[in-house]
PDB file of C-alpha atoms in Angstrom:
ATOM      1  CA  UNK A 255       0.012   0.036   0.014  1.00  0.00           C
ATOM      2  CA  UNK A 256       2.906   2.476   0.592  1.00  0.00           C
ATOM      3  CA  UNK A 257       4.106   1.852  -2.918  1.00  0.00           C
ATOM      4  CA  UNK A 258       0.993   3.740  -4.364  1.00  0.00           C
ATOM      5  CA  UNK A 259       1.644   7.178  -2.754  1.00  0.00           C
ATOM      6  CA  UNK A 260       5.250   6.815  -3.582  1.00  0.00           C
ATOM      7  CA  UNK A 261       4.186   6.432  -7.331  1.00  0.00           C
ATOM      8  CA  UNK A 262       2.026   9.519  -7.119  1.00  0.00           C
ATOM      9  CA  UNK A 263       4.761  11.540  -5.663  1.00  0.00           C
ATOM     10  CA  UNK A 264       7.227  10.498  -8.362  1.00  0.00           C
ATOM     11  CA  UNK A 265       4.538  11.419 -11.096  1.00  0.00           C
ATOM     12  CA  UNK A 266       3.932  14.808  -9.556  1.00  0.00           C
ATOM     13  CA  UNK A 267       7.674  15.431  -9.269  1.00  0.00           C
ATOM     14  CA  UNK A 268       8.100  14.644 -13.011  1.00  0.00           C
ATOM     15  CA  UNK A 269       5.269  16.993 -13.902  1.00  0.00           C
ATOM     16  CA  UNK A 270       6.646  19.828 -11.770  1.00  0.00           C
ATOM     17  CA  UNK A 271      10.144  19.384 -13.367  1.00  0.00           C
ATOM     18  CA  UNK A 272       8.754  19.275 -16.792  1.00  0.00           C
ATOM     19  CA  UNK A 273       6.711  22.424 -16.167  1.00  0.00           C
ATOM     20  CA  UNK A 274       9.690  24.199 -14.597  1.00  0.00           C
ATOM     21  CA  UNK A 275      11.869  23.333 -17.741  1.00  0.00           C
ATOM     22  CA  UNK A 276       9.199  24.733 -20.122  1.00  0.00           C
ATOM     23  CA  UNK A 277       8.836  27.953 -18.103  1.00  0.00           C
ATOM     24  CA  UNK A 278      12.606  28.536 -18.135  1.00  0.00           C
ATOM     25  CA  UNK A 279      12.724  27.800 -21.873  1.00  0.00           C
ATOM     26  CA  UNK A 280      10.028  30.302 -22.623  1.00  0.00           C
ATOM     27  CA  UNK A 281      11.583  32.983 -20.467  1.00  0.00           C
ATOM     28  CA  UNK A 282      14.938  32.297 -22.209  1.00  0.00           C
ATOM     29  CA  UNK A 283      13.309  32.679 -25.651  1.00  0.00           C
ATOM     30  CA  UNK A 284      11.521  35.858 -24.605  1.00  0.00           C
ATOM     31  CA  UNK A 285      14.942  37.314 -23.484  1.00  0.00           C
ATOM     32  CA  UNK A 286      16.620  36.318 -26.576  1.00  0.00           C
ATOM     33  CA  UNK A 287      14.016  38.045 -28.712  1.00  0.00           C
ATOM     34  CA  UNK A 288      14.106  41.146 -26.639  1.00  0.00           C
ATOM     35  CA  UNK A 289      17.903  41.328 -27.142  1.00  0.00           C
ATOM     36  CA  UNK A 290      17.807  40.536 -30.858  1.00  0.00           C
ATOM     37  CA  UNK A 291      18.008  43.467 -33.319  1.00  0.00           C
ATOM     38  CA  UNK A 292      15.120  44.532 -35.320  1.00  0.00           C
ATOM     39  CA  UNK A 293      15.434  42.870 -38.866  1.00  0.00           C
ATOM     40  CA  UNK A 294      13.494  43.879 -41.896  1.00  0.00           C
ATOM     41  CA  UNK A 295      13.229  41.893 -45.166  1.00  0.00           C
ATOM     42  CA  UNK A 296      11.383  42.191 -48.332  1.00  0.00           C
ATOM     43  CA  UNK A 297       9.217  39.198 -48.477  1.00  0.00           C
ATOM     44  CA  UNK A 298       6.106  37.561 -50.003  1.00  0.00           C
ATOM     45  CA  UNK A 299       3.373  36.054 -47.971  1.00  0.00           C
ATOM     46  CA  UNK A 300       3.468  32.447 -48.965  1.00  0.00           C
ATOM     47  CA  UNK A 301       1.039  30.766 -46.534  1.00  0.00           C
ATOM     48  CA  UNK A 302      -1.491  31.392 -43.837  1.00  0.00           C
ATOM     49  CA  UNK A 303      -2.913  28.967 -41.279  1.00  0.00           C
ATOM     50  CA  UNK A 304      -5.433  29.173 -38.644  1.00  0.00           C
ATOM     51  CA  UNK A 305      -5.160  26.192 -36.176  1.00  0.00           C
ATOM     52  CA  UNK A 306      -7.313  25.419 -33.065  1.00  0.00           C
ATOM     53  CA  UNK A 307      -5.293  24.190 -30.050  1.00  0.00           C
ATOM     54  CA  UNK A 308      -7.486  21.177 -29.631  1.00  0.00           C
ATOM     55  CA  UNK A 309      -6.485  17.547 -30.054  1.00  0.00           C
ATOM     56  CA  UNK A 310      -8.290  15.390 -32.721  1.00  0.00           C
ATOM     57  CA  UNK A 311     -10.828  13.771 -30.406  1.00  0.00           C
ATOM     58  CA  UNK A 312     -11.750  17.186 -28.995  1.00  0.00           C
ATOM     59  CA  UNK A 313     -12.304  18.620 -32.580  1.00  0.00           C
ATOM     60  CA  UNK A 314     -15.347  16.483 -33.108  1.00  0.00           C
ATOM     61  CA  UNK A 315     -17.409  19.079 -31.210  1.00  0.00           C
ATOM     62  CA  UNK A 316     -15.939  22.523 -31.534  1.00  0.00           C
ATOM     63  CA  UNK A 317     -17.795  25.049 -29.287  1.00  0.00           C
ATOM     64  CA  UNK A 318     -17.973  28.695 -30.100  1.00  0.00           C
ATOM     65  CA  UNK A 319     -15.127  30.769 -28.707  1.00  0.00           C
ATOM     66  CA  UNK A 320     -12.598  28.051 -29.147  1.00  0.00           C
ATOM     67  CA  UNK A 321      -9.093  29.620 -28.997  1.00  0.00           C
ATOM     68  CA  UNK A 322      -7.240  29.666 -32.359  1.00  0.00           C
ATOM     69  CA  UNK A 323      -3.667  29.990 -33.075  1.00  0.00           C
ATOM     70  CA  UNK A 324      -2.607  31.913 -36.264  1.00  0.00           C
ATOM     71  CA  UNK A 325       0.476  31.398 -38.242  1.00  0.00           C
ATOM     72  CA  UNK A 326       1.897  33.005 -41.454  1.00  0.00           C
ATOM     73  CA  UNK A 327       4.891  31.914 -43.641  1.00  0.00           C
ATOM     74  CA  UNK A 328       6.975  34.499 -45.516  1.00  0.00           C
ATOM     75  CA  UNK A 329       9.344  33.843 -48.383  1.00  0.00           C
ATOM     76  CA  UNK A 330      12.226  36.262 -48.986  1.00  0.00           C
ATOM     77  CA  UNK A 331      12.144  37.917 -52.457  1.00  0.00           C
ATOM     78  CA  UNK A 332      15.828  37.361 -52.895  1.00  0.00           C
ATOM     79  CA  UNK A 333      15.526  33.604 -52.115  1.00  0.00           C
ATOM     80  CA  UNK A 334      16.325  31.792 -49.007  1.00  0.00           C
ATOM     81  CA  UNK A 335      14.438  29.899 -46.307  1.00  0.00           C
ATOM     82  CA  UNK A 336      10.843  30.410 -45.567  1.00  0.00           C
ATOM     83  CA  UNK A 337      10.152  31.958 -42.140  1.00  0.00           C
ATOM     84  CA  UNK A 338       7.052  31.129 -40.156  1.00  0.00           C
ATOM     85  CA  UNK A 339       5.647  33.223 -37.296  1.00  0.00           C
ATOM     86  CA  UNK A 340       2.806  33.138 -34.845  1.00  0.00           C
ATOM     87  CA  UNK A 341       0.516  36.150 -35.191  1.00  0.00           C
ATOM     88  CA  UNK A 342      -2.321  37.794 -33.345  1.00  0.00           C
ATOM     89  CA  UNK A 343      -5.788  37.424 -35.020  1.00  0.00           C
ATOM     90  CA  UNK A 344      -5.926  40.949 -36.265  1.00  0.00           C
ATOM     91  CA  UNK A 345      -2.418  40.699 -37.733  1.00  0.00           C
ATOM     92  CA  UNK A 346      -3.311  37.463 -39.477  1.00  0.00           C
ATOM     93  CA  UNK A 347      -6.545  38.810 -41.084  1.00  0.00           C
ATOM     94  CA  UNK A 348      -4.645  41.724 -42.615  1.00  0.00           C
ATOM     95  CA  UNK A 349      -2.360  39.446 -44.642  1.00  0.00           C
ATOM     96  CA  UNK A 350      -3.107  37.999 -47.979  1.00  0.00           C
ATOM     97  CA  UNK A 351      -1.315  35.177 -49.653  1.00  0.00           C
ATOM     98  CA  UNK A 352       0.971  36.457 -52.396  1.00  0.00           C
ATOM     99  CA  UNK A 353       1.124  39.925 -50.959  1.00  0.00           C
ATOM    100  CA  UNK A 354       4.657  41.488 -51.144  1.00  0.00           C
ATOM    101  CA  UNK A 355       5.993  43.898 -48.504  1.00  0.00           C
ATOM    102  CA  UNK A 356       8.497  44.370 -45.707  1.00  0.00           C
ATOM    103  CA  UNK A 357       8.657  41.962 -42.828  1.00  0.00           C
ATOM    104  CA  UNK A 358       9.928  43.184 -39.397  1.00  0.00           C
ATOM    105  CA  UNK A 359      11.004  40.653 -36.794  1.00  0.00           C
ATOM    106  CA  UNK A 360      13.109  40.303 -33.619  1.00  0.00           C
ATOM    107  CA  UNK A 361      14.543  36.857 -33.328  1.00  0.00           C
ATOM    108  CA  UNK A 362      11.660  34.526 -33.681  1.00  0.00           C
ATOM    109  CA  UNK A 363       9.010  37.217 -32.778  1.00  0.00           C
ATOM    110  CA  UNK A 364       6.818  38.863 -35.562  1.00  0.00           C
ATOM    111  CA  UNK A 365       6.871  42.600 -35.203  1.00  0.00           C
ATOM    112  CA  UNK A 366       4.898  43.604 -38.225  1.00  0.00           C
ATOM    113  CA  UNK A 367       4.355  43.506 -41.990  1.00  0.00           C
ATOM    114  CA  UNK A 368       4.133  46.636 -44.159  1.00  0.00           C
ATOM    115  CA  UNK A 369       2.583  45.787 -47.624  1.00  0.00           C
ATOM    116  CA  UNK A 370       3.808  47.360 -50.847  1.00  0.00           C
ATOM    117  CA  UNK A 371       1.859  50.288 -52.297  1.00  0.00           C
TER     118      UNK A 371
END
């Protein structure tokens, strides 16, 4: 009977360690993005995706107000690797696939997109 509580203590300890690791990782990424210089590139919007953060079984019934995650991919006009960023809903809806403009970003953080006139 004493093995059962020991098992739960070990499981809780693993969860706490994993959560702490993720927290530290997010803080480090935020600090790296804050320290990175503001970069600007001429790009083409190559892809947009709106994803819900639910697992496949949970997607069978999607209630109203489900949180969405928005991503957009940008391809440099001069060639190079495609870059994908997470966006806010407002930023996402302002983009059009195929649109050309200037992308502003710091590290892995999207700062803005200014379309060509």
